[in-house]
Coordinates of N, CA and C and ligand atoms in Angstrom, one line a residue:
X15 N -72.7 49.0 9.3 CA -71.4 49.1 8.4 C -70.9 47.8 8.1
X16 N -70.6 47.5 6.9 CA -69.9 46.3 6.6 C -68.6 46.5 5.9
X17 N -67.8 45.5 5.9 CA -66.5 45.6 5.3 C -66.5 45.8 3.8
X18 N -65.6 46.7 3.3 CA -65.5 46.8 1.9 C -64.5 45.7 1.4
X19 N -64.7 45.2 0.2 CA -63.9 44.1 -0.3 C -63.3 44.4 -1.6
X20 N -62.0 44.1 -1.7 CA -61.3 44.4 -3.0 C -60.5 43.1 -3.3
X21 N -60.7 42.6 -4.5 CA -60.0 41.4 -4.9 C -58.8 41.8 -5.7
X22 N -57.6 41.2 -5.3 CA -56.4 41.5 -5.9 C -55.7 40.3 -6.6
X23 N -55.8 40.3 -8.0 CA -55.1 39.2 -8.7 C -53.6 39.2 -8.4
X24 N -53.0 38.1 -8.2 CA -51.6 38.0 -7.9 C -51.0 36.8 -8.7
X25 N -49.7 36.8 -9.0 CA -49.0 35.7 -9.6 C -49.8 35.3 -10.9
X26 N -49.9 34.0 -11.1 CA -50.6 33.5 -12.4 C -52.1 33.4 -12.2
X27 N -52.5 32.8 -11.1 CA -53.9 32.6 -10.9 C -54.4 32.7 -9.4
X28 N -53.5 33.4 -8.6 CA -53.9 33.6 -7.2 C -54.8 34.8 -7.0
X29 N -55.5 34.8 -5.9 CA -56.2 36.0 -5.5 C -55.9 36.3 -4.0
X30 N -55.5 37.6 -3.7 CA -55.5 38.1 -2.4 C -56.7 39.0 -2.2
X31 N -57.2 39.2 -1.0 CA -58.4 40.0 -0.7 C -58.1 41.1 0.3
X32 N -58.4 42.3 -0.1 CA -58.3 43.4 0.9 C -59.7 43.6 1.5
X33 N -59.8 43.7 2.8 CA -61.0 44.1 3.5 C -60.8 45.3 4.3
X34 N -61.7 46.3 4.3 CA -61.5 47.6 4.9 C -62.8 47.9 5.7
X35 N -62.5 48.3 7.0 CA -63.5 48.8 7.8 C -63.5 50.3 7.9
X36 N -64.4 50.9 7.2 CA -64.4 52.4 7.0 C -64.5 53.1 8.3
X37 N -65.2 52.6 9.3 CA -65.4 53.4 10.5 C -64.2 53.5 11.3
X38 N -63.3 52.5 11.3 CA -62.1 52.5 12.1 C -60.8 52.8 11.2
X39 N -61.0 52.6 9.9 CA -59.9 52.8 9.0 C -59.0 51.6 8.9
X40 N -59.3 50.5 9.6 CA -58.5 49.3 9.6 C -58.6 48.6 8.2
X41 N -57.5 48.0 7.7 CA -57.5 47.3 6.5 C -56.7 46.0 6.6
X42 N -57.3 44.9 6.3 CA -56.5 43.7 6.3 C -56.4 43.1 4.9
X43 N -55.3 42.3 4.7 CA -55.2 41.5 3.5 C -55.3 40.0 3.9
X44 N -56.0 39.2 3.1 CA -56.0 37.8 3.3 C -55.1 37.2 2.3
X45 N -54.0 36.6 2.7 CA -53.0 36.0 2.0 C -52.2 37.0 1.1
X46 N -50.9 36.7 1.0 CA -50.0 37.6 0.3 C -49.1 36.8 -0.7
X47 N -49.7 36.5 -1.8 CA -48.9 35.7 -2.8 C -47.6 36.5 -3.2
X48 N -47.8 37.8 -3.4 CA -46.7 38.7 -3.7 C -47.1 40.1 -3.2
X49 N -46.1 41.0 -2.9 CA -46.4 42.2 -2.3 C -46.9 43.3 -3.2
X50 N -46.3 43.4 -4.4 CA -46.5 44.6 -5.3 C -47.9 44.9 -5.7
X51 N -48.6 43.9 -6.2 CA -50.0 44.1 -6.6 C -50.9 44.6 -5.4
X52 N -50.5 44.1 -4.2 CA -51.3 44.5 -3.0 C -51.0 45.9 -2.6
X53 N -49.7 46.3 -2.7 CA -49.3 47.7 -2.5 C -50.0 48.6 -3.4
X54 N -50.1 48.2 -4.7 CA -50.7 49.1 -5.7 C -52.2 49.2 -5.4
X55 N -52.9 48.1 -5.0 CA -54.3 48.2 -4.8 C -54.6 49.0 -3.5
X56 N -53.7 49.0 -2.5 CA -53.9 49.8 -1.3 C -53.8 51.3 -1.7
X57 N -52.8 51.6 -2.5 CA -52.6 53.0 -2.9 C -53.8 53.5 -3.7
X58 N -54.2 52.7 -4.6 CA -55.4 53.0 -5.4 C -56.6 53.3 -4.6
X59 N -56.8 52.5 -3.5 CA -58.0 52.7 -2.7 C -57.8 53.7 -1.6
X60 N -56.6 54.1 -1.4 CA -56.3 55.0 -0.3 C -56.4 54.4 1.1
X61 N -56.2 53.1 1.1 CA -56.3 52.4 2.4 C -54.9 52.1 3.0
X62 N -54.8 52.1 4.3 CA -53.5 51.8 5.0 C -53.6 50.4 5.6
X63 N -52.7 49.6 5.3 CA -52.7 48.2 5.7 C -52.4 48.1 7.2
X64 N -53.3 47.4 8.0 CA -53.1 47.2 9.4 C -52.8 45.8 9.8
X65 N -53.3 44.9 9.0 CA -53.3 43.4 9.3 C -53.1 42.5 8.1
X66 N -52.4 41.5 8.4 CA -52.1 40.4 7.3 C -52.7 39.1 7.9
X67 N -53.7 38.5 7.2 CA -54.2 37.3 7.7 C -53.8 36.2 6.7
X68 N -53.2 35.1 7.3 CA -52.6 34.0 6.5 C -53.5 32.8 6.6
X69 N -53.9 32.2 5.5 CA -54.7 30.9 5.5 C -53.9 29.7 5.7
X70 N -52.7 29.6 5.0 CA -51.9 28.4 5.1 C -50.5 28.7 4.5
X71 N -49.6 27.7 4.7 CA -48.2 28.0 4.6 C -47.6 27.9 3.2
X72 N -48.4 27.6 2.2 CA -47.9 27.5 0.8 C -47.3 28.8 0.3
X73 N -46.2 28.7 -0.4 CA -45.5 29.9 -0.9 C -46.4 30.9 -1.7
X74 N -47.3 30.3 -2.4 CA -48.2 31.2 -3.2 C -49.2 31.9 -2.4
X75 N -49.2 31.7 -1.1 CA -50.1 32.5 -0.2 C -49.3 33.3 0.8
X76 N -48.0 33.1 1.0 CA -47.2 33.9 2.0 C -46.0 34.5 1.4
X77 N -45.7 34.3 0.1 CA -44.5 34.7 -0.5 C -44.2 36.2 -0.3
X78 N -45.2 37.1 -0.2 CA -44.9 38.5 -0.1 C -45.1 39.0 1.3
X79 N -45.3 38.2 2.3 CA -45.6 38.6 3.7 C -44.5 39.5 4.2
X80 N -43.3 39.1 4.1 CA -42.2 39.9 4.8 C -42.0 41.2 4.1
X81 N -42.1 41.3 2.8 CA -42.0 42.5 2.1 C -43.1 43.5 2.5
X82 N -44.3 42.9 2.6 CA -45.5 43.8 2.9 C -45.5 44.2 4.4
X83 N -45.0 43.3 5.3 CA -44.8 43.7 6.7 C -43.8 44.9 6.8
X84 N -42.7 44.7 6.1 CA -41.7 45.7 6.1 C -42.2 47.1 5.6
X85 N -43.0 47.0 4.5 CA -43.5 48.3 3.9 C -44.6 48.9 4.8
X86 N -45.3 48.2 5.6 CA -46.5 48.7 6.2 C -46.5 48.6 7.7
X87 N -45.7 47.7 8.3 CA -45.8 47.5 9.7 C -47.0 46.7 10.2
X88 N -47.7 46.1 9.2 CA -49.0 45.4 9.6 C -48.7 44.2 10.5
X89 N -49.7 43.9 11.4 CA -49.6 42.8 12.2 C -50.0 41.5 11.5
X90 N -49.3 40.4 11.7 CA -49.5 39.2 11.0 C -50.2 38.1 11.9
X91 N -51.3 37.6 11.3 CA -52.1 36.6 12.0 C -52.0 35.2 11.3
X92 N -51.8 34.1 12.0 CA -51.8 32.8 11.4 C -52.0 31.7 12.4
X93 N -52.1 30.5 11.8 CA -52.5 29.3 12.7 C -51.3 28.9 13.6
X94 N -51.7 28.6 14.8 CA -50.7 28.0 15.7 C -50.1 26.7 15.2
X95 N -51.0 25.9 14.6 CA -50.5 24.6 14.1 C -49.4 24.7 13.0
X96 N -49.3 25.9 12.4 CA -48.3 26.1 11.3 C -47.3 27.1 11.7
X97 N -47.2 27.5 13.0 CA -46.4 28.6 13.4 C -44.9 28.3 13.0
X98 N -44.5 27.1 13.0 CA -43.1 26.7 12.7 C -42.7 26.9 11.2
X99 N -43.8 27.0 10.4 CA -43.5 27.2 8.9 C -44.2 28.4 8.3
X100 N -44.6 29.3 9.1 CA -45.1 30.6 8.7 C -44.2 31.7 9.0
X101 N -44.3 32.9 8.3 CA -43.5 34.0 8.8 C -43.9 34.3 10.3
X102 N -43.0 35.0 11.0 CA -43.2 35.3 12.4 C -44.6 35.9 12.6
X103 N -45.3 35.3 13.6 CA -46.7 35.7 13.8 C -46.8 36.7 15.0
X104 N -47.6 37.7 14.8 CA -47.9 38.6 15.9 C -49.1 38.1 16.7
X105 N -50.0 37.4 16.0 CA -51.2 36.8 16.6 C -51.3 35.4 16.2
X106 N -51.4 34.5 17.2 CA -51.4 33.0 16.9 C -52.9 32.5 17.1
X107 N -53.4 31.8 16.1 CA -54.8 31.6 16.0 C -55.2 30.1 16.1
X108 N -56.3 29.8 16.8 CA -56.9 28.5 16.8 C -58.3 28.6 16.4
X109 N -59.0 27.4 16.2 CA -60.4 27.4 15.8 C -61.2 28.2 16.8
X110 N -62.1 29.1 16.3 CA -63.0 29.8 17.2 C -62.4 31.2 17.7
X111 N -61.1 31.4 17.5 CA -60.4 32.6 17.9 C -61.0 33.8 17.0
X112 N -60.9 35.0 17.6 CA -61.5 36.1 16.9 C -60.4 37.0 16.3
X113 N -60.6 37.5 15.1 CA -59.7 38.6 14.5 C -60.6 39.8 14.5
X114 N -60.2 40.8 15.4 CA -60.9 42.0 15.5 C -60.3 43.1 14.5
X115 N -61.2 43.5 13.6 CA -60.8 44.5 12.6 C -61.7 45.7 12.8
X116 N -61.3 46.6 13.6 CA -62.2 47.7 13.9 C -63.5 47.3 14.5
X117 N -64.6 47.6 13.8 CA -65.9 47.1 14.3 C -66.3 45.8 13.8
X118 N -65.5 45.1 13.1 CA -65.8 43.9 12.5 C -65.0 42.7 13.2
X119 N -65.7 41.6 13.4 CA -65.0 40.5 14.0 C -65.0 39.3 13.0
X120 N -63.8 38.7 12.8 CA -63.7 37.5 12.0 C -63.5 36.4 13.0
X121 N -64.0 35.2 12.6 CA -63.8 34.0 13.4 C -63.0 33.0 12.6
X122 N -62.1 32.3 13.3 CA -61.2 31.3 12.7 C -61.9 30.0 12.6
X123 N -61.9 29.4 11.5 CA -62.4 28.0 11.3 C -61.2 27.1 10.8
X124 N -61.0 26.0 11.5 CA -60.0 25.1 11.1 C -60.5 24.3 9.9
X125 N -59.8 24.3 8.8 CA -60.2 23.6 7.6 C -59.1 22.8 7.0
X126 N -58.6 21.8 7.8 CA -57.5 21.0 7.3 C -57.9 20.1 6.1
X127 N -56.9 19.6 5.3 CA -57.2 18.7 4.2 C -56.1 19.0 3.1
X128 N -56.2 20.2 2.6 CA -55.2 20.7 1.6 C -53.8 20.7 2.3
X129 N -53.8 21.4 3.5 CA -52.7 21.3 4.4 C -53.3 21.0 5.8
X130 N -52.4 20.6 6.7 CA -52.9 20.3 8.1 C -53.3 21.6 8.8
X131 N -52.5 22.7 8.6 CA -52.8 23.9 9.4 C -53.7 24.9 8.7
X132 N -54.4 24.5 7.7 CA -55.2 25.5 6.9 C -56.3 26.0 7.7
X133 N -56.5 27.4 7.8 CA -57.6 28.0 8.4 C -58.4 28.9 7.5
X134 N -59.7 29.1 7.8 CA -60.5 30.0 7.0 C -60.9 31.1 8.0
X135 N -61.3 32.3 7.4 CA -61.8 33.4 8.2 C -63.2 33.7 7.8
X136 N -64.1 33.8 8.8 CA -65.5 34.1 8.6 C -65.9 35.4 9.3
X137 N -66.3 36.4 8.5 CA -66.8 37.7 9.0 C -68.3 37.7 8.9
X138 N -69.0 37.3 9.9 CA -70.5 37.1 9.8 C -71.3 38.4 9.5
X139 N -70.9 39.5 10.1 CA -71.6 40.7 10.0 C -71.6 41.2 8.5
X140 N -70.5 40.9 7.8 CA -70.3 41.3 6.5 C -70.7 40.2 5.5
X141 N -70.9 39.0 6.0 CA -71.2 37.9 5.1 C -70.1 37.5 4.2
X142 N -68.9 37.4 4.8 CA -67.7 37.1 4.0 C -67.0 35.9 4.6
X143 N -66.5 35.0 3.8 CA -65.7 33.9 4.3 C -64.5 33.8 3.3
X144 N -63.3 33.6 3.9 CA -62.1 33.5 3.1 C -61.6 32.1 3.3
X145 N -61.7 31.3 2.2 CA -61.5 29.8 2.3 C -60.2 29.4 1.6
X146 N -59.6 30.2 0.8 CA -58.3 29.9 0.1 C -58.4 28.6 -0.6
X147 N -57.6 27.6 -0.2 CA -57.5 26.3 -0.9 C -58.2 25.2 -0.2
X148 N -59.2 25.6 0.6 CA -60.1 24.5 1.2 C -61.3 24.4 0.2
X149 N -62.4 25.2 0.5 CA -63.5 25.3 -0.5 C -63.0 26.3 -1.5
X150 N -63.1 25.9 -2.8 CA -62.7 26.7 -3.9 C -63.9 26.9 -4.8
X151 N -63.9 27.9 -5.7 CA -65.0 28.1 -6.6 C -65.2 26.9 -7.5
X152 N -66.3 26.2 -7.4 CA -66.6 25.0 -8.1 C -65.7 23.8 -7.8
X153 N -64.9 23.9 -6.7 CA -64.0 22.8 -6.4 C -63.6 22.8 -5.0
X154 N -62.5 22.1 -4.7 CA -61.9 22.1 -3.4 C -60.4 21.9 -3.6
X155 N -59.6 22.2 -2.6 CA -58.1 22.1 -2.8 C -57.7 20.6 -2.8
X156 N -56.5 20.4 -3.4 CA -56.0 19.0 -3.4 C -55.5 18.6 -2.0
X157 N -55.5 17.3 -1.8 CA -55.2 16.8 -0.5 C -53.6 16.6 -0.4
X158 N -52.9 17.6 -0.1 CA -51.4 17.5 -0.1 C -51.0 16.9 1.2
X159 N -51.6 17.3 2.3 CA -51.2 16.8 3.7 C -52.3 16.1 4.4
X160 N -53.5 16.5 4.3 CA -54.6 15.8 5.0 C -55.2 14.7 4.2
X161 N -56.2 14.1 4.7 CA -56.9 13.1 4.0 C -58.4 13.5 3.6
X162 N -59.1 12.6 2.9 CA -60.4 13.0 2.4 C -61.4 13.2 3.6
X163 N -61.2 12.5 4.7 CA -62.1 12.6 5.8 C -61.9 14.0 6.4
X164 N -60.7 14.5 6.5 CA -60.4 15.8 7.0 C -61.0 16.9 6.1
X165 N -60.8 16.8 4.8 CA -61.4 17.8 3.9 C -62.9 17.8 3.9
X166 N -63.5 16.6 4.0 CA -65.0 16.5 4.0 C -65.5 17.1 5.3
X167 N -64.8 16.9 6.4 CA -65.2 17.6 7.7 C -65.1 19.1 7.5
X168 N -64.0 19.5 6.9 CA -63.8 21.0 6.7 C -64.9 21.6 5.9
X169 N -65.2 20.9 4.7 CA -66.3 21.4 3.9 C -67.6 21.4 4.5
X170 N -67.9 20.4 5.4 CA -69.1 20.3 6.1 C -69.3 21.5 7.1
X171 N -68.2 21.9 7.7 CA -68.2 23.0 8.6 C -68.6 24.3 7.8
X172 N -67.9 24.4 6.6 CA -68.2 25.6 5.8 C -69.6 25.7 5.3
X173 N -70.1 24.5 5.0 CA -71.5 24.4 4.5 C -72.5 24.8 5.5
X174 N -72.1 24.9 6.8 CA -73.1 25.3 7.8 C -73.2 26.8 8.0
X175 N -72.4 27.6 7.3 CA -72.4 29.0 7.3 C -73.7 29.5 6.6
X176 N -74.2 30.7 6.8 CA -75.4 31.2 6.1 C -75.2 31.2 4.6
X177 N -76.3 30.8 3.9 CA -76.2 30.6 2.5 C -75.8 31.8 1.6
X178 N -76.0 33.0 2.2 CA -75.7 34.2 1.4 C -74.3 34.7 1.7
X179 N -73.5 33.9 2.4 CA -72.1 34.2 2.7 C -71.3 34.2 1.4
X180 N -70.5 35.2 1.1 CA -69.7 35.2 -0.1 C -68.4 34.5 0.2
X181 N -68.2 33.4 -0.5 CA -67.1 32.5 -0.3 C -65.9 32.9 -1.2
X182 N -64.8 33.3 -0.6 CA -63.7 33.9 -1.4 C -62.5 32.9 -1.4
X183 N -62.2 32.4 -2.5 CA -61.2 31.3 -2.5 C -59.9 31.9 -3.1
X184 N -58.8 31.0 -3.1 CA -57.5 31.5 -3.3 C -57.0 31.5 -4.7
X185 N -57.7 30.9 -5.6 CA -57.2 30.7 -7.0 C -58.4 30.9 -8.0
X186 N -58.0 31.2 -9.2 CA -58.9 31.1 -10.3 C -58.6 29.7 -11.0
X187 N -59.3 28.7 -10.6 CA -59.2 27.4 -11.2 C -60.5 27.1 -11.9
X188 N -61.3 28.1 -12.2 CA -62.7 27.9 -12.6 C -62.8 27.1 -13.9
X189 N -61.8 27.2 -14.8 CA -61.9 26.5 -16.1 C -61.9 25.0 -15.8
X190 N -60.8 24.5 -15.2 CA -60.7 23.1 -14.9 C -61.8 22.6 -14.0
X191 N -62.1 23.4 -12.9 CA -63.1 23.0 -12.0 C -64.5 22.9 -12.7
X192 N -64.7 23.9 -13.5 CA -66.0 23.9 -14.2 C -66.2 22.7 -15.1
X193 N -65.1 22.4 -15.9 CA -65.1 21.2 -16.8 C -65.3 19.9 -16.0
X194 N -64.6 19.8 -14.9 CA -64.8 18.6 -14.1 C -66.2 18.5 -13.5
X195 N -66.7 19.6 -13.0 CA -68.1 19.6 -12.4 C -69.1 19.2 -13.5
X196 N -69.0 19.7 -14.7 CA -69.9 19.3 -15.8 C -69.8 17.9 -16.2
X197 N -68.6 17.3 -16.0 CA -68.4 15.9 -16.4 C -69.1 15.0 -15.5
X198 N -69.1 15.3 -14.2 CA -69.8 14.4 -13.2 C -71.3 14.7 -13.0
X199 N -71.6 16.0 -13.3 CA -73.0 16.5 -13.0 C -73.6 17.2 -14.2
X200 N -73.6 16.6 -15.4 CA -74.0 17.3 -16.6 C -75.4 17.9 -16.7
X201 N -76.3 17.3 -15.9 CA -77.7 17.7 -16.0 C -78.1 18.7 -15.0
X202 N -77.1 19.2 -14.3 CA -77.4 20.2 -13.2 C -77.6 21.6 -13.9
X203 N -78.9 22.1 -13.9 CA -79.2 23.3 -14.6 C -78.5 24.5 -13.9
X204 N -78.4 24.5 -12.6 CA -77.8 25.6 -11.9 C -76.3 25.7 -12.3
X205 N -75.7 24.5 -12.5 CA -74.3 24.5 -12.9 C -74.1 25.0 -14.3
X206 N -75.0 24.6 -15.2 CA -75.0 25.1 -16.6 C -75.1 26.6 -16.6
X207 N -76.0 27.1 -15.8 CA -76.3 28.6 -15.8 C -75.0 29.3 -15.2
X208 N -74.5 28.7 -14.1 CA -73.3 29.4 -13.6 C -72.1 29.4 -14.5
X209 N -71.9 28.3 -15.3 CA -70.8 28.3 -16.2 C -71.0 29.3 -17.4
X210 N -72.3 29.4 -17.8 CA -72.6 30.4 -18.8 C -72.3 31.8 -18.3
X211 N -72.7 32.1 -17.1 CA -72.4 33.4 -16.5 C -70.9 33.7 -16.3
X212 N -70.2 32.6 -16.0 CA -68.7 32.8 -15.8 C -68.1 33.1 -17.1
X213 N -68.5 32.5 -18.2 CA -68.0 32.9 -19.5 C -68.1 34.4 -19.8
X214 N -69.3 34.9 -19.5 CA -69.6 36.3 -19.7 C -68.7 37.1 -18.8
X215 N -68.6 36.7 -17.5 CA -67.8 37.4 -16.5 C -66.3 37.5 -16.9
X216 N -65.8 36.3 -17.4 CA -64.4 36.3 -17.7 C -64.1 37.3 -18.8
X217 N -65.0 37.4 -19.8 CA -64.8 38.3 -20.9 C -64.7 39.7 -20.4
X218 N -65.4 40.0 -19.3 CA -65.4 41.4 -18.8 C -64.4 41.6 -17.7
X219 N -63.6 40.6 -17.5 CA -62.5 40.8 -16.5 C -62.9 40.7 -15.0
X220 N -64.0 40.1 -14.8 CA -64.5 39.9 -13.4 C -63.7 38.9 -12.6
X221 N -63.4 39.1 -11.3 CA -62.8 38.1 -10.5 C -63.6 36.8 -10.5
X222 N -62.8 35.7 -10.6 CA -63.5 34.4 -10.8 C -63.6 33.5 -9.6
X223 N -63.2 33.9 -8.5 CA -63.0 33.0 -7.4 C -64.0 33.2 -6.2
X224 N -65.1 34.0 -6.4 CA -66.0 34.2 -5.4 C -67.4 33.8 -5.8
X225 N -68.2 33.3 -4.9 CA -69.6 33.0 -5.1 C -70.3 32.8 -3.8
X226 N -71.6 33.0 -3.7 CA -72.3 32.7 -2.4 C -72.2 31.3 -2.1
X227 N -72.3 31.0 -0.8 CA -72.3 29.6 -0.4 C -73.5 28.8 -1.0
X228 N -74.7 29.5 -1.2 CA -75.8 28.9 -1.8 C -75.5 28.5 -3.2
X229 N -74.9 29.3 -4.0 CA -74.5 28.9 -5.3 C -73.5 27.8 -5.3
X230 N -72.5 27.8 -4.4 CA -71.6 26.7 -4.4 C -72.3 25.4 -4.1
X231 N -73.2 25.4 -3.1 CA -73.9 24.2 -2.7 C -74.7 23.7 -3.9
X232 N -75.2 24.6 -4.7 CA -76.1 24.1 -5.9 C -75.2 23.6 -7.0
X233 N -73.9 24.0 -7.1 CA -73.2 23.7 -8.3 C -71.8 23.0 -8.1
X234 N -71.3 23.1 -6.9 CA -69.9 22.5 -6.7 C -70.1 21.0 -6.3
X235 N -69.6 20.1 -7.2 CA -69.8 18.7 -7.0 C -69.3 18.2 -5.6
X236 N -68.2 18.8 -5.1 CA -67.7 18.4 -3.8 C -68.6 18.7 -2.7
X237 N -69.4 19.7 -2.8 CA -70.4 20.0 -1.8 C -71.7 19.2 -2.0
X238 N -71.7 18.4 -3.1 CA -72.9 17.6 -3.4 C -72.7 16.2 -3.3
X239 N -71.6 15.8 -2.6 CA -71.2 14.4 -2.4 C -72.3 13.6 -1.6
X240 N -73.1 14.4 -0.9 CA -74.2 13.7 -0.1 C -75.5 13.5 -0.9
X241 N -75.5 14.0 -2.1 CA -76.8 13.9 -2.9 C -77.0 12.5 -3.6
X242 N -78.1 12.0 -3.3 CA -78.3 10.6 -3.8 C -78.3 10.6 -5.4
X243 N -78.8 11.6 -6.0 CA -78.9 11.5 -7.5 C -77.5 11.5 -8.1
X244 N -76.5 12.2 -7.4 CA -75.2 12.3 -7.9 C -74.5 11.0 -7.7
X245 N -74.7 10.4 -6.5 CA -74.1 9.0 -6.2 C -74.6 8.1 -7.3
X246 N -75.9 8.1 -7.5 CA -76.5 7.3 -8.5 C -75.9 7.4 -9.9
X247 N -75.8 8.7 -10.3 CA -75.2 9.0 -11.6 C -73.8 8.5 -11.7
X248 N -73.0 8.5 -10.6 CA -71.6 8.1 -10.7 C -71.5 6.6 -10.4
X249 N -72.6 5.9 -10.3 CA -72.5 4.4 -10.0 C -72.1 4.1 -8.6
X250 N -72.4 5.0 -7.7 CA -71.9 4.9 -6.3 C -73.1 4.9 -5.3
X251 N -74.2 4.2 -5.7 CA -75.4 4.3 -5.0 C -75.2 3.9 -3.5
X252 N -74.4 3.0 -3.2 CA -74.3 2.5 -1.8 C -73.2 3.3 -1.0
X253 N -72.5 4.3 -1.7 CA -71.4 4.9 -1.0 C -71.9 5.8 0.1
X254 N -71.1 5.9 1.2 CA -71.4 6.9 2.2 C -71.0 8.3 1.6
X255 N -71.4 9.4 2.3 CA -71.1 10.7 1.8 C -69.5 10.9 1.7
X256 N -68.8 10.4 2.7 CA -67.4 10.5 2.7 C -66.8 9.7 1.6
X257 N -67.3 8.5 1.4 CA -66.8 7.6 0.2 C -67.0 8.3 -1.1
X258 N -68.2 9.0 -1.2 CA -68.5 9.7 -2.5 C -67.6 10.9 -2.6
X259 N -67.4 11.6 -1.6 CA -66.4 12.8 -1.6 C -65.0 12.3 -2.1
X260 N -64.6 11.2 -1.4 CA -63.3 10.7 -1.7 C -63.2 10.2 -3.2
X261 N -64.2 9.6 -3.6 CA -64.3 9.2 -5.0 C -64.1 10.4 -6.0
X262 N -64.9 11.4 -5.7 CA -64.8 12.6 -6.5 C -63.5 13.3 -6.5
X263 N -62.9 13.3 -5.3 CA -61.5 14.0 -5.2 C -60.5 13.2 -6.0
X264 N -60.5 11.8 -5.9 CA -59.6 11.0 -6.7 C -59.8 11.2 -8.2
X265 N -61.1 11.2 -8.6 CA -61.4 11.4 -10.0 C -60.9 12.7 -10.5
X266 N -61.0 13.8 -9.7 CA -60.6 15.1 -10.1 C -59.0 15.1 -10.2
X267 N -58.4 14.4 -9.3 CA -56.9 14.4 -9.4 C -56.4 13.8 -10.7
X268 N -57.2 12.9 -11.3 CA -56.8 12.3 -12.6 C -57.5 12.9 -13.8
X269 N -58.3 14.0 -13.5 CA -59.1 14.6 -14.6 C -58.2 15.3 -15.6
Ligands
ZN21 ZN1 -52.1 25.9 -1.2
FE22 FE1 -52.7 27.9 -3.3

């Protein structure tokens, strides 16, 4: 039995994710940008919310937590490092801690960079990872609190997950991310193919923020900072992987 996944668009370009363990009836939401779309999605699926998992403290990820907690009585899980700036936590998490959702177990991965206390959730049996604003579809989060070395470390940890893991990120930034990716890596056939598929997907209203880790590794320039051909193409032949990542992150900030 694996978790059922439902993507819930929120606000302008955020995504929340519902995960449901049918054998136990437990349902969690990963991030709560706002409560109403999540309540509607729960009602539509006939699921009862039991748990709220928070990735990081930004308003567009926690704005609806209190309203949803009040409406459902769900338990709230979040990072110890950010306890002082998150809604009251029922379960305080550190790297390697487990989130037990019925028969499914999620593992906490520290992924600082975008913020210091950012965490990701990996459910290995279902092949799902919730990365919010760390690894993003065709991109990665901006460095608001952490530095490039921290983000590169975080991405390196995520890259070690199984290639068929579905990486679920927090935003639909695919247009800007895709344009940037193509600008630095124009000859990448996998990237060209993915962008063409995304065009078709967008037209049919498909959620834009999930892809397998294998696809991200083949197409996301931030995961390709260690590739010699990309360093060469960017005139950074002698750069270390971290220097190359840092260069790409700076370039994207100004893109
Ligand atoms: Zn954020
Ligand atoms: Fe965000």
